[in-house]
N, CA, C and O atoms as a Tinker XYZ file with bonds, in Angstrom:
   452  protein
     1  N     37.484000  -48.950000  107.852000    73     2
     2  CA    36.697000  -48.254000  106.856000    64     1     3
     3  C     36.871000  -48.946000  105.507000    63     2     4     5
     4  O     37.969000  -49.392000  105.173000    81     3
     5  N     35.804000  -49.035000  104.740000    73     3     6
     6  CA    35.807000  -49.698000  103.448000    64     5     7
     7  C     36.419000  -48.818000  102.384000    63     6     8     9
     8  O     36.162000  -47.615000  102.334000    81     7
     9  N     37.237000  -49.425000  101.528000    73     7    10
    10  CA    37.818000  -48.710000  100.401000    64     9    11
    11  C     36.696000  -48.391000   99.419000    63    10    12    13
    12  O     36.033000  -49.306000   98.929000    81    11
    13  N     36.471000  -47.123000   99.125000    73    11    14
    14  CA    35.353000  -46.688000   98.281000    64    13    15
    15  C     35.555000  -47.022000   96.804000    63    14    16    17
    16  O     34.584000  -47.070000   96.049000    81    15
    17  N     36.791000  -47.253000   96.383000    73    15    18
    18  CA    37.049000  -47.565000   94.980000    64    17    19
    19  C     36.839000  -49.041000   94.681000    63    18    20    21
    20  O     36.267000  -49.390000   93.648000    81    19
    21  N     37.295000  -49.905000   95.572000    73    19    22
    22  CA    37.204000  -51.342000   95.302000    64    21    23
    23  C     36.098000  -52.018000   96.094000    63    22    24    25
    24  O     35.612000  -53.069000   95.676000    81    23
    25  N     35.686000  -51.461000   97.209000    73    23    26
    26  CA    34.653000  -52.054000   98.036000    64    25    27
    27  C     35.187000  -53.220000   98.833000    63    26    28    29
    28  O     36.286000  -53.710000   98.572000    81    27
    29  N     34.420000  -53.659000   99.792000    73    27    30
    30  CA    34.840000  -54.814000  100.568000    64    29    31
    31  C     34.560000  -56.085000   99.751000    63    30    32    33
    32  O     33.699000  -56.068000   98.872000    81    31
    33  N     35.259000  -57.163000  100.023000    73    31    34
    34  CA    35.074000  -58.393000   99.235000    64    33    35
    35  C     33.631000  -58.901000   99.225000    63    34    36    37
    36  O     33.156000  -59.391000   98.200000    81    35
    37  N     32.946000  -58.791000  100.339000    73    35    38
    38  CA    31.567000  -59.262000  100.403000    64    37    39
    39  C     30.654000  -58.465000   99.478000    63    38    40    41
    40  O     29.781000  -59.029000   98.818000    81    39
    41  N     30.859000  -57.146000   99.435000    73    39    42
    42  CA    30.042000  -56.287000   98.570000    64    41    43
    43  C     30.315000  -56.580000   97.104000    63    42    44    45
    44  O     29.398000  -56.574000   96.283000    81    43
    45  N     31.571000  -56.835000   96.779000    73    43    46
    46  CA    31.930000  -57.159000   95.400000    64    45    47
    47  C     31.297000  -58.490000   94.996000    63    46    48    49
    48  O     30.755000  -58.613000   93.898000    81    47
    49  N     31.367000  -59.481000   95.880000    73    47    50
    50  CA    30.763000  -60.788000   95.598000    64    49    51
    51  C     29.254000  -60.674000   95.440000    63    50    52    53
    52  O     28.677000  -61.290000   94.544000    81    51
    53  N     28.617000  -59.899000   96.294000    73    51    54
    54  CA    27.170000  -59.703000   96.219000    64    53    55
    55  C     26.788000  -59.005000   94.918000    63    54    56    57
    56  O     25.835000  -59.405000   94.249000    81    55
    57  N     27.529000  -57.970000   94.564000    73    55    58
    58  CA    27.250000  -57.245000   93.323000    64    57    59
    59  C     27.449000  -58.153000   92.111000    63    58    60    61
    60  O     26.674000  -58.098000   91.156000    81    59
    61  N     28.473000  -58.976000   92.150000    73    59    62
    62  CA    28.741000  -59.909000   91.045000    64    61    63
    63  C     27.607000  -60.918000   90.909000    63    62    64    65
    64  O     27.178000  -61.217000   89.794000    81    63
    65  N     27.120000  -61.443000   92.023000    73    63    66
    66  CA    26.014000  -62.405000   91.997000    64    65    67
    67  C     24.735000  -61.752000   91.480000    63    66    68    69
    68  O     24.000000  -62.362000   90.704000    81    67
    69  N     24.466000  -60.523000   91.901000    73    67    70
    70  CA    23.282000  -59.809000   91.427000    64    69    71
    71  C     23.380000  -59.515000   89.934000    63    70    72    73
    72  O     22.381000  -59.585000   89.218000    81    71
    73  N     24.572000  -59.188000   89.467000    73    71    74
    74  CA    24.794000  -58.937000   88.048000    64    73    75
    75  C     24.527000  -60.198000   87.227000    63    74    76    77
    76  O     23.858000  -60.133000   86.196000    81    75
    77  N     25.044000  -61.345000   87.676000    73    75    78
    78  CA    24.823000  -62.620000   86.973000    64    77    79
    79  C     23.338000  -62.969000   86.941000    63    78    80    81
    80  O     22.835000  -63.427000   85.915000    81    79
    81  N     22.637000  -62.762000   88.037000    73    79    82
    82  CA    21.198000  -63.042000   88.091000    64    81    83
    83  C     20.431000  -62.134000   87.136000    63    82    84    85
    84  O     19.491000  -62.577000   86.476000    81    83
    85  N     20.826000  -60.875000   87.063000    73    83    86
    86  CA    20.165000  -59.936000   86.146000    64    85    87
    87  C     20.409000  -60.324000   84.692000    63    86    88    89
    88  O     19.510000  -60.204000   83.860000    81    87
    89  N     21.624000  -60.790000   84.378000    73    87    90
    90  CA    21.922000  -61.238000   83.017000    64    89    91
    91  C     21.073000  -62.453000   82.635000    63    90    92    93
    92  O     20.559000  -62.525000   81.519000    81    91
    93  N     20.928000  -63.403000   83.558000    73    91    94
    94  CA    20.111000  -64.586000   83.290000    64    93    95
    95  C     18.650000  -64.195000   83.075000    63    94    96    97
    96  O     17.985000  -64.722000   82.184000    81    95
    97  N     18.159000  -63.276000   83.890000    73    95    98
    98  CA    16.776000  -62.823000   83.751000    64    97    99
    99  C     16.565000  -62.111000   82.423000    63    98   100   101
   100  O     15.555000  -62.333000   81.756000    81    99
   101  N     17.503000  -61.263000   82.035000    73    99   102
   102  CA    17.416000  -60.567000   80.757000    64   101   103
   103  C     17.444000  -61.549000   79.585000    63   102   104   105
   104  O     16.675000  -61.410000   78.634000    81   103
   105  N     18.334000  -62.541000   79.661000    73   103   106
   106  CA    18.399000  -63.556000   78.607000    64   105   107
   107  C     17.067000  -64.297000   78.495000    63   106   108   109
   108  O     16.572000  -64.525000   77.392000    81   107
   109  N     16.500000  -64.665000   79.616000    73   107   110
   110  CA    15.213000  -65.370000   79.631000    64   109   111
   111  C     14.111000  -64.511000   79.002000    63   110   112   113
   112  O     13.293000  -65.013000   78.231000    81   111
   113  N     14.093000  -63.221000   79.333000    73   111   114
   114  CA    13.085000  -62.320000   78.765000    64   113   115
   115  C     13.267000  -62.146000   77.263000    63   114   116   117
   116  O     12.285000  -62.051000   76.527000    81   115
   117  N     14.516000  -62.103000   76.803000    73   115   118
   118  CA    14.778000  -61.997000   75.363000    64   117   119
   119  C     14.322000  -63.248000   74.627000    63   118   120   121
   120  O     13.723000  -63.157000   73.555000    81   119
   121  N     14.603000  -64.416000   75.198000    73   119   122
   122  CA    14.161000  -65.683000   74.598000    64   121   123
   123  C     12.638000  -65.735000   74.572000    63   122   124   125
   124  O     12.052000  -66.130000   73.564000    81   123
   125  N     11.994000  -65.344000   75.661000    73   123   126
   126  CA    10.526000  -65.346000   75.726000    64   125   127
   127  C      9.929000  -64.427000   74.669000    63   126   128   129
   128  O      8.939000  -64.783000   74.030000    81   127
   129  N     10.516000  -63.253000   74.477000    73   127   130
   130  CA    10.003000  -62.315000   73.466000    64   129   131
   131  C     10.124000  -62.901000   72.070000    63   130   132   133
   132  O      9.219000  -62.743000   71.251000    81   131
   133  N     11.220000  -63.569000   71.793000    73   131   134
   134  CA    11.415000  -64.209000   70.492000    64   133   135
   135  C     10.390000  -65.314000   70.277000    63   134   136   137
   136  O      9.810000  -65.427000   69.197000    81   135
   137  N     10.167000  -66.125000   71.298000    73   135   138
   138  CA     9.211000  -67.236000   71.183000    64   137   139
   139  C      7.781000  -66.731000   71.028000    63   138   140   141
   140  O      6.995000  -67.311000   70.279000    81   139
   141  N      7.443000  -65.662000   71.727000    73   139   142
   142  CA     6.080000  -65.117000   71.637000    64   141   143
   143  C      5.757000  -64.600000   70.241000    63   142   144   145
   144  O      4.587000  -64.527000   69.864000    81   143
   145  N      6.769000  -64.245000   69.482000    73   143   146
   146  CA     6.567000  -63.706000   68.133000    64   145   147
   147  C      6.331000  -64.806000   67.091000    63   146   148   149
   148  O      6.096000  -64.503000   65.921000    81   147
   149  N      6.389000  -66.049000   67.495000    73   147   150
   150  CA     6.288000  -67.149000   66.546000    64   149   151
   151  C      5.003000  -67.948000   66.745000    63   150   152   153
   152  O      4.489000  -68.058000   67.858000    81   151
   153  N      4.501000  -68.496000   65.659000    73   151   154
   154  CA     3.318000  -69.356000   65.706000    64   153   155
   155  C      3.759000  -70.816000   65.727000    63   154   156   157
   156  O      4.844000  -71.148000   65.250000    81   155
   157  N      2.929000  -71.672000   66.273000    73   155   158
   158  CA     3.265000  -73.087000   66.353000    64   157   159
   159  C      3.986000  -73.404000   67.647000    63   158   160   161
   160  O      4.029000  -72.588000   68.567000    81   159
   161  N      4.552000  -74.602000   67.708000    73   159   162
   162  CA     5.275000  -75.069000   68.892000    64   161   163
   163  C      6.757000  -74.761000   68.730000    63   162   164   165
   164  O      7.387000  -75.186000   67.762000    81   163
   165  N      7.302000  -74.022000   69.682000    73   163   166
   166  CA     8.723000  -73.681000   69.655000    64   165   167
   167  C      9.275000  -73.752000   71.067000    63   166   168   169
   168  O      8.569000  -73.496000   72.042000    81   167
   169  N     10.561000  -74.109000   71.159000    73   167   170
   170  CA    11.228000  -74.067000   72.452000    64   169   171
   171  C     12.675000  -73.659000   72.246000    63   170   172   173
   172  O     13.264000  -73.910000   71.195000    81   171
   173  N     13.231000  -73.033000   73.256000    73   171   174
   174  CA    14.611000  -72.554000   73.193000    64   173   175
   175  C     15.220000  -72.613000   74.586000    63   174   176   177
   176  O     14.541000  -72.412000   75.592000    81   175
   177  N     16.497000  -72.890000   74.617000    73   175   178
   178  CA    17.212000  -73.021000   75.879000    64   177   179
   179  C     17.380000  -71.675000   76.572000    63   178   180   181
   180  O     17.723000  -70.674000   75.943000    81   179
   181  N     17.137000  -71.669000   77.852000    73   179   182
   182  CA    17.415000  -70.497000   78.676000    64   181   183
   183  C     18.458000  -70.852000   79.730000    63   182   184   185
   184  O     18.727000  -70.070000   80.641000    81   183
   185  N     19.041000  -72.040000   79.594000    73   183   186
   186  CA    20.061000  -72.498000   80.534000    64   185   187
   187  C     21.438000  -72.481000   79.926000    63   186   188   189
   188  O     21.645000  -71.965000   78.828000    81   187
   189  N     22.369000  -73.048000   80.645000    73   187   190
   190  CA    23.765000  -73.067000   80.239000    64   189   191
   191  C     24.086000  -74.220000   79.285000    63   190   192   193
   192  O     25.056000  -74.140000   78.531000    81   191
   193  N     23.298000  -75.277000   79.307000    73   191   194
   194  CA    23.630000  -76.442000   78.490000    64   193   195
   195  C     22.385000  -77.012000   77.824000    63   194   196   197
   196  O     21.301000  -76.435000   77.911000    81   195
   197  N     22.553000  -78.147000   77.160000    73   195   198
   198  CA    21.463000  -78.740000   76.386000    64   197   199
   199  C     20.446000  -79.497000   77.246000    63   198   200   201
   200  O     19.463000  -80.014000   76.715000    81   199
   201  N     20.660000  -79.570000   78.544000    73   199   202
   202  CA    19.722000  -80.282000   79.402000    64   201   203
   203  C     18.598000  -79.397000   79.912000    63   202   204   205
   204  O     17.757000  -79.842000   80.693000    81   203
   205  N     18.581000  -78.159000   79.478000    73   203   206
   206  CA    17.513000  -77.250000   79.852000    64   205   207
   207  C     17.923000  -76.341000   80.981000    63   206   208   209
   208  O     19.069000  -76.376000   81.430000    81   207
   209  N     17.017000  -75.545000   81.435000    73   207   210
   210  CA    15.615000  -75.541000   81.021000    64   209   211
   211  C     15.417000  -74.918000   79.642000    63   210   212   213
   212  O     16.164000  -74.037000   79.217000    81   211
   213  N     14.392000  -75.406000   78.966000    73   211   214
   214  CA    13.969000  -74.861000   77.681000    64   213   215
   215  C     12.624000  -74.187000   77.884000    63   214   216   217
   216  O     11.696000  -74.799000   78.412000    81   215
   217  N     12.513000  -72.962000   77.478000    73   215   218
   218  CA    11.253000  -72.237000   77.533000    64   217   219
   219  C     10.418000  -72.672000   76.334000    63   218   220   221
   220  O     10.934000  -72.746000   75.219000    81   219
   221  N      9.133000  -72.961000   76.550000    73   219   222
   222  CA     8.266000  -73.506000   75.499000    64   221   223
   223  C      7.116000  -72.543000   75.218000    63   222   224   225
   224  O      6.480000  -72.027000   76.137000    81   223
   225  N      6.860000  -72.309000   73.919000    73   223   226
   226  CA     5.714000  -71.483000   73.536000    64   225   227
   227  C      4.878000  -72.221000   72.503000    63   226   228   229
   228  O      5.373000  -73.066000   71.757000    81   227
   229  N      3.611000  -71.881000   72.482000    73   227   230
   230  CA     2.693000  -72.404000   71.470000    64   229   231
   231  C      1.800000  -71.262000   71.020000    63   230   232   233
   232  O      1.073000  -70.667000   71.816000    81   231
   233  N      1.869000  -70.968000   69.738000    73   231   234
   234  CA     1.077000  -69.885000   69.142000    64   233   235
   235  C      1.211000  -68.567000   69.902000    63   234   236   237
   236  O      0.225000  -67.869000   70.142000    81   235
   237  N      2.433000  -68.243000   70.270000    73   235   238
   238  CA     2.704000  -66.962000   70.912000    64   237   239
   239  C      2.486000  -66.907000   72.410000    63   238   240   241
   240  O      2.634000  -65.844000   73.013000    81   239
   241  N      2.138000  -68.025000   73.024000    73   239   242
   242  CA     1.920000  -68.074000   74.468000    64   241   243
   243  C      2.987000  -68.952000   75.121000    63   242   244   245
   244  O      3.251000  -70.059000   74.652000    81   243
   245  N      3.590000  -68.472000   76.183000    73   243   246
   246  CA     4.537000  -69.291000   76.939000    64   245   247
   247  C      3.714000  -70.298000   77.735000    63   246   248   249
   248  O      2.880000  -69.921000   78.558000    81   247
   249  N      3.960000  -71.601000   77.478000    73   247   250
   250  CA     3.159000  -72.647000   78.115000    64   249   251
   251  C      3.920000  -73.399000   79.197000    63   250   252   253
   252  O      3.325000  -74.187000   79.933000    81   251
   253  N      5.223000  -73.171000   79.306000    73   251   254
   254  CA     5.992000  -73.832000   80.352000    64   253   255
   255  C      7.439000  -74.029000   79.971000    63   254   256   257
   256  O      7.987000  -73.310000   79.136000    81   255
   257  N      8.052000  -75.024000   80.604000    73   255   258
   258  CA     9.461000  -75.333000   80.383000    64   257   259
   259  C      9.645000  -76.836000   80.286000    63   258   260   261
   260  O      8.817000  -77.611000   80.765000    81   259
   261  N     10.749000  -77.240000   79.657000    73   259   262
   262  CA    11.168000  -78.636000   79.677000    64   261   263
   263  C     12.581000  -78.689000   80.230000    63   262   264   265
   264  O     13.349000  -77.735000   80.105000    81   263
   265  N     12.911000  -79.814000   80.843000    73   263   266
   266  CA    14.274000  -80.025000   81.322000    64   265   267
   267  C     14.501000  -81.514000   81.525000    63   266   268   269
   268  O     13.555000  -82.301000   81.557000    81   267
   269  N     15.753000  -81.887000   81.659000    73   267   270
   270  CA    16.092000  -83.270000   81.963000    64   269   271
   271  C     17.038000  -83.297000   83.154000    63   270   272   273
   272  O     17.802000  -82.362000   83.394000    81   271
   273  N     16.962000  -84.378000   83.877000    73   271   274
   274  CA    17.880000  -84.578000   84.995000    64   273   275
   275  C     18.769000  -85.782000   84.736000    63   274   276   277
   276  O     19.588000  -86.145000   85.579000    81   275
   277  N     18.610000  -86.405000   83.568000    73   275   278
   278  CA    19.349000  -87.614000   83.233000    64   277   279
   279  C     20.684000  -87.282000   82.584000    63   278   280   281
   280  O     20.744000  -86.446000   81.682000    81   279
   281  N     21.745000  -87.923000   83.029000    73   279   282
   282  CA    23.033000  -87.728000   82.358000    64   281   283
   283  C     23.127000  -88.619000   81.114000    63   282   284   285
   284  O     22.346000  -89.555000   80.945000    81   283
   285  N     24.069000  -88.318000   80.274000    73   283   286
   286  CA    24.341000  -89.184000   79.135000    64   285   287
   287  C     23.487000  -88.896000   77.924000    63   286   288   289
   288  O     22.829000  -87.859000   77.834000    81   287
   289  N     23.507000  -89.836000   76.990000    73   287   290
   290  CA    22.833000  -89.670000   75.706000    64   289   291
   291  C     21.319000  -89.806000   75.828000    63   290   292   293
   292  O     20.576000  -88.998000   75.271000    81   291
   293  N     20.864000  -90.811000   76.545000    73   291   294
   294  CA    19.424000  -91.031000   76.687000    64   293   295
   295  C     18.896000  -90.218000   77.864000    63   294   296   297
   296  O     19.333000  -90.398000   79.001000    81   295
   297  N     17.967000  -89.335000   77.583000    73   295   298
   298  CA    17.420000  -88.450000   78.614000    64   297   299
   299  C     15.950000  -88.765000   78.864000    63   298   300   301
   300  O     15.219000  -89.159000   77.955000    81   299
   301  N     15.543000  -88.586000   80.087000    73   299   302
   302  CA    14.130000  -88.532000   80.434000    64   301   303
   303  C     13.803000  -87.056000   80.574000    63   302   304   305
   304  O     14.319000  -86.375000   81.460000    81   303
   305  N     12.938000  -86.566000   79.687000    73   303   306
   306  CA    12.583000  -85.150000   79.689000    64   305   307
   307  C     11.312000  -84.939000   80.494000    63   306   308   309
   308  O     10.399000  -85.763000   80.456000    81   307
   309  N     11.257000  -83.842000   81.214000    73   307   310
   310  CA    10.094000  -83.485000   82.016000    64   309   311
   311  C      9.550000  -82.141000   81.563000    63   310   312   313
   312  O     10.292000  -81.277000   81.096000    81   311
   313  N      8.263000  -81.983000   81.707000    73   311   314
   314  CA     7.574000  -80.746000   81.371000    64   313   315
   315  C      7.117000  -80.088000   82.664000    63   314   316   317
   316  O      6.671000  -80.764000   83.591000    81   315
   317  N      7.229000  -78.775000   82.719000    73   315   318
   318  CA     6.777000  -78.011000   83.884000    64   317   319
   319  C      5.872000  -76.894000   83.380000    63   318   320   321
   320  O      6.309000  -76.006000   82.648000    81   319
   321  N      4.596000  -76.953000   83.784000    73   319   322
   322  CA     3.652000  -75.911000   83.379000    64   321   323
   323  C      3.990000  -74.600000   84.068000    63   322   324   325
   324  O      4.786000  -74.565000   85.006000    81   323
   325  N      3.380000  -73.528000   83.595000    73   323   326
   326  CA     3.624000  -72.211000   84.183000    64   325   327
   327  C      3.160000  -72.125000   85.633000    63   326   328   329
   328  O      3.616000  -71.258000   86.379000    81   327
   329  N      2.255000  -73.019000   86.039000    73   327   330
   330  CA     1.803000  -73.030000   87.434000    64   329   331
   331  C      2.698000  -73.891000   88.332000    63   330   332   333
   332  O      2.420000  -74.045000   89.521000    81   331
   333  N      3.785000  -74.457000   87.756000    73   331   334
   334  CA     4.727000  -75.245000   88.541000    64   333   335
   335  C      4.464000  -76.733000   88.546000    63   334   336   337
   336  O      5.253000  -77.490000   89.112000    81   335
   337  N      3.376000  -77.180000   87.931000    73   335   338
   338  CA     3.040000  -78.601000   87.889000    64   337   339
   339  C      4.000000  -79.327000   86.950000    63   338   340   341
   340  O      4.073000  -79.000000   85.765000    81   339
   341  N      4.740000  -80.313000   87.474000    73   339   342
   342  CA     5.729000  -81.057000   86.699000    64   341   343
   343  C      5.162000  -82.426000   86.346000    63   342   344   345
   344  O      4.539000  -83.084000   87.179000    81   343
   345  N      5.386000  -82.853000   85.088000    73   343   346
   346  CA     4.949000  -84.186000   84.685000    64   345   347
   347  C      5.901000  -84.760000   83.648000    63   346   348   349
   348  O      6.686000  -84.032000   83.042000    81   347
   349  N      5.827000  -86.047000   83.450000    73   347   350
   350  CA     6.718000  -86.752000   82.538000    64   349   351
   351  C      7.051000  -88.094000   83.149000    63   350   352   353
   352  O      6.387000  -88.487000   84.108000    81   351
   353  N      8.009000  -88.801000   82.669000    73   351   354
   354  CA     9.027000  -88.420000   81.695000    64   353   355
   355  C      8.562000  -88.611000   80.251000    63   354   356   357
   356  O      7.620000  -89.350000   79.966000    81   355
   357  N      9.258000  -87.917000   79.359000    73   355   358
   358  CA     9.058000  -88.038000   77.923000    64   357   359
   359  C     10.380000  -88.472000   77.301000    63   358   360   361
   360  O     11.443000  -88.294000   77.896000    81   359
   361  N     10.309000  -89.041000   76.102000    73   359   362
   362  CA    11.502000  -89.543000   75.425000    64   361   363
   363  C     12.369000  -88.416000   74.873000    63   362   364   365
   364  O     13.595000  -88.526000   74.867000    81   363
   365  N     11.744000  -87.333000   74.410000    73   363   366
   366  CA    12.495000  -86.216000   73.823000    64   365   367
   367  C     12.001000  -84.895000   74.402000    63   366   368   369
   368  O     10.925000  -84.816000   74.995000    81   367
   369  N     12.810000  -83.872000   74.213000    73   367   370
   370  CA    12.420000  -82.524000   74.649000    64   369   371
   371  C     11.191000  -82.064000   73.880000    63   370   372   373
   372  O     10.308000  -81.421000   74.447000    81   371
   373  N     11.128000  -82.388000   72.592000    73   371   374
   374  CA     9.985000  -81.976000   71.771000    64   373   375
   375  C      8.699000  -82.655000   72.256000    63   374   376   377
   376  O      7.641000  -82.027000   72.273000    81   375
   377  N      8.779000  -83.915000   72.643000    73   375   378
   378  CA     7.599000  -84.608000   73.167000    64   377   379
   379  C      7.130000  -83.961000   74.474000    63   378   380   381
   380  O      5.929000  -83.811000   74.699000    81   379
   381  N      8.069000  -83.583000   75.324000    73   379   382
   382  CA     7.710000  -82.902000   76.573000    64   381   383
   383  C      7.063000  -81.554000   76.270000    63   382   384   385
   384  O      6.084000  -81.170000   76.909000    81   383
   385  N      7.619000  -80.835000   75.286000    73   383   386
   386  CA     7.058000  -79.543000   74.893000    64   385   387
   387  C      5.636000  -79.719000   74.362000    63   386   388   389
   388  O      4.745000  -78.940000   74.701000    81   387
   389  N      5.425000  -80.739000   73.532000    73   387   390
   390  CA     4.086000  -81.003000   72.993000    64   389   391
   391  C      3.118000  -81.373000   74.112000    63   390   392   393
   392  O      1.943000  -81.008000   74.055000    81   391
   393  N      3.590000  -82.087000   75.120000    73   391   394
   394  CA     2.743000  -82.434000   76.264000    64   393   395
   395  C      2.256000  -81.209000   77.008000    63   394   396   397
   396  O      1.187000  -81.233000   77.619000    81   395
   397  N      3.027000  -80.146000   76.962000    73   395   398
   398  CA     2.619000  -78.907000   77.627000    64   397   399
   399  C      1.413000  -78.260000   76.960000    63   398   400   401
   400  O      0.611000  -77.614000   77.634000    81   399
   401  N      1.274000  -78.423000   75.650000    73   399   402
   402  CA     0.158000  -77.794000   74.938000    64   401   403
   403  C     -1.168000  -78.314000   75.472000    63   402   404   405
   404  O     -2.052000  -77.537000   75.833000    81   403
   405  N     -1.298000  -79.631000   75.517000    73   403   406
   406  CA    -2.540000  -80.242000   76.000000    64   405   407
   407  C     -2.797000  -79.852000   77.455000    63   406   408   409
   408  O     -3.923000  -79.528000   77.834000    81   407
   409  N     -1.751000  -79.889000   78.253000    73   407   410
   410  CA    -1.877000  -79.540000   79.663000    64   409   411
   411  C     -2.249000  -78.074000   79.843000    63   410   412   413
   412  O     -3.070000  -77.744000   80.699000    81   411
   413  N     -1.650000  -77.192000   79.042000    73   411   414
   414  CA    -1.884000  -75.746000   79.145000    64   413   415
   415  C     -3.323000  -75.401000   78.801000    63   414   416   417
   416  O     -3.911000  -74.508000   79.411000    81   415
   417  N     -3.895000  -76.102000   77.830000    73   415   418
   418  CA    -5.275000  -75.822000   77.422000    64   417   419
   419  C     -6.275000  -76.144000   78.525000    63   418   420   421
   420  O     -7.381000  -75.602000   78.529000    81   419
   421  N     -5.908000  -77.014000   79.458000    73   419   422
   422  CA    -6.798000  -77.381000   80.568000    64   421   423
   423  C     -6.825000  -76.315000   81.662000    63   422   424   425
   424  O     -7.759000  -76.270000   82.463000    81   423
   425  N     -5.805000  -75.458000   81.698000    73   423   426
   426  CA    -5.716000  -74.424000   82.745000    64   425   427
   427  C     -6.614000  -73.254000   82.358000    63   426   428   429
   428  O     -6.533000  -72.777000   81.226000    81   427
   429  N     -7.459000  -72.781000   83.254000    73   427   430
   430  CA    -8.306000  -71.627000   82.943000    64   429   431
   431  C     -7.456000  -70.415000   82.549000    63   430   432   433
   432  O     -6.391000  -70.199000   83.126000    81   431
   433  N     -7.915000  -69.624000   81.576000    73   431   434
   434  CA    -7.108000  -68.494000   81.061000    64   433   435
   435  C     -6.582000  -67.542000   82.130000    63   434   436   437
   436  O     -5.458000  -67.056000   82.004000    81   435
   437  N     -7.344000  -67.263000   83.162000    73   435   438
   438  CA    -6.875000  -66.310000   84.167000    64   437   439
   439  C     -5.775000  -66.903000   85.055000    63   438   440   441
   440  O     -5.090000  -66.158000   85.756000    81   439
   441  N     -5.593000  -68.228000   85.038000    73   439   442
   442  CA    -4.553000  -68.862000   85.843000    64   441   443
   443  C     -3.285000  -69.153000   85.043000    63   442   444   445
   444  O     -2.293000  -69.617000   85.605000    81   443
   445  N     -3.309000  -68.890000   83.760000    73   443   446
   446  CA    -2.137000  -69.135000   82.925000    64   445   447
   447  C     -1.076000  -68.088000   83.188000    63   446   448   449
   448  O     -1.382000  -66.926000   83.459000    81   447
   449  N      0.187000  -68.515000   83.106000    73   447   450
   450  CA     1.304000  -67.598000   83.358000    64   449   451
   451  C      1.630000  -66.695000   82.233000    63   450   452
   452  O      2.551000  -65.885000   82.338000    81   451
């Protein structure tokens, strides 16, 4: 029989993983709300480090994300539209974010995320 106060190890691990996922989702939603309130091109990290992902907004609309897979000082940055289409590389995160604006405008309004 399972101890009702501490739970079985598997249940504790599952609950801990679900809690971490909920925290990440909440953080992402808070960042998105902040970005939506701003005009112009803005991006902010929703990840653990400076390599992304960075959520990108333009004039209050979330247009996608940027991230890098390159280690070290020089990064190749990639842009990912809200529909999942990935393109790049770009020299900087800001260049990748700017690339999303042009790409986002090509997507019909009803298909935008």
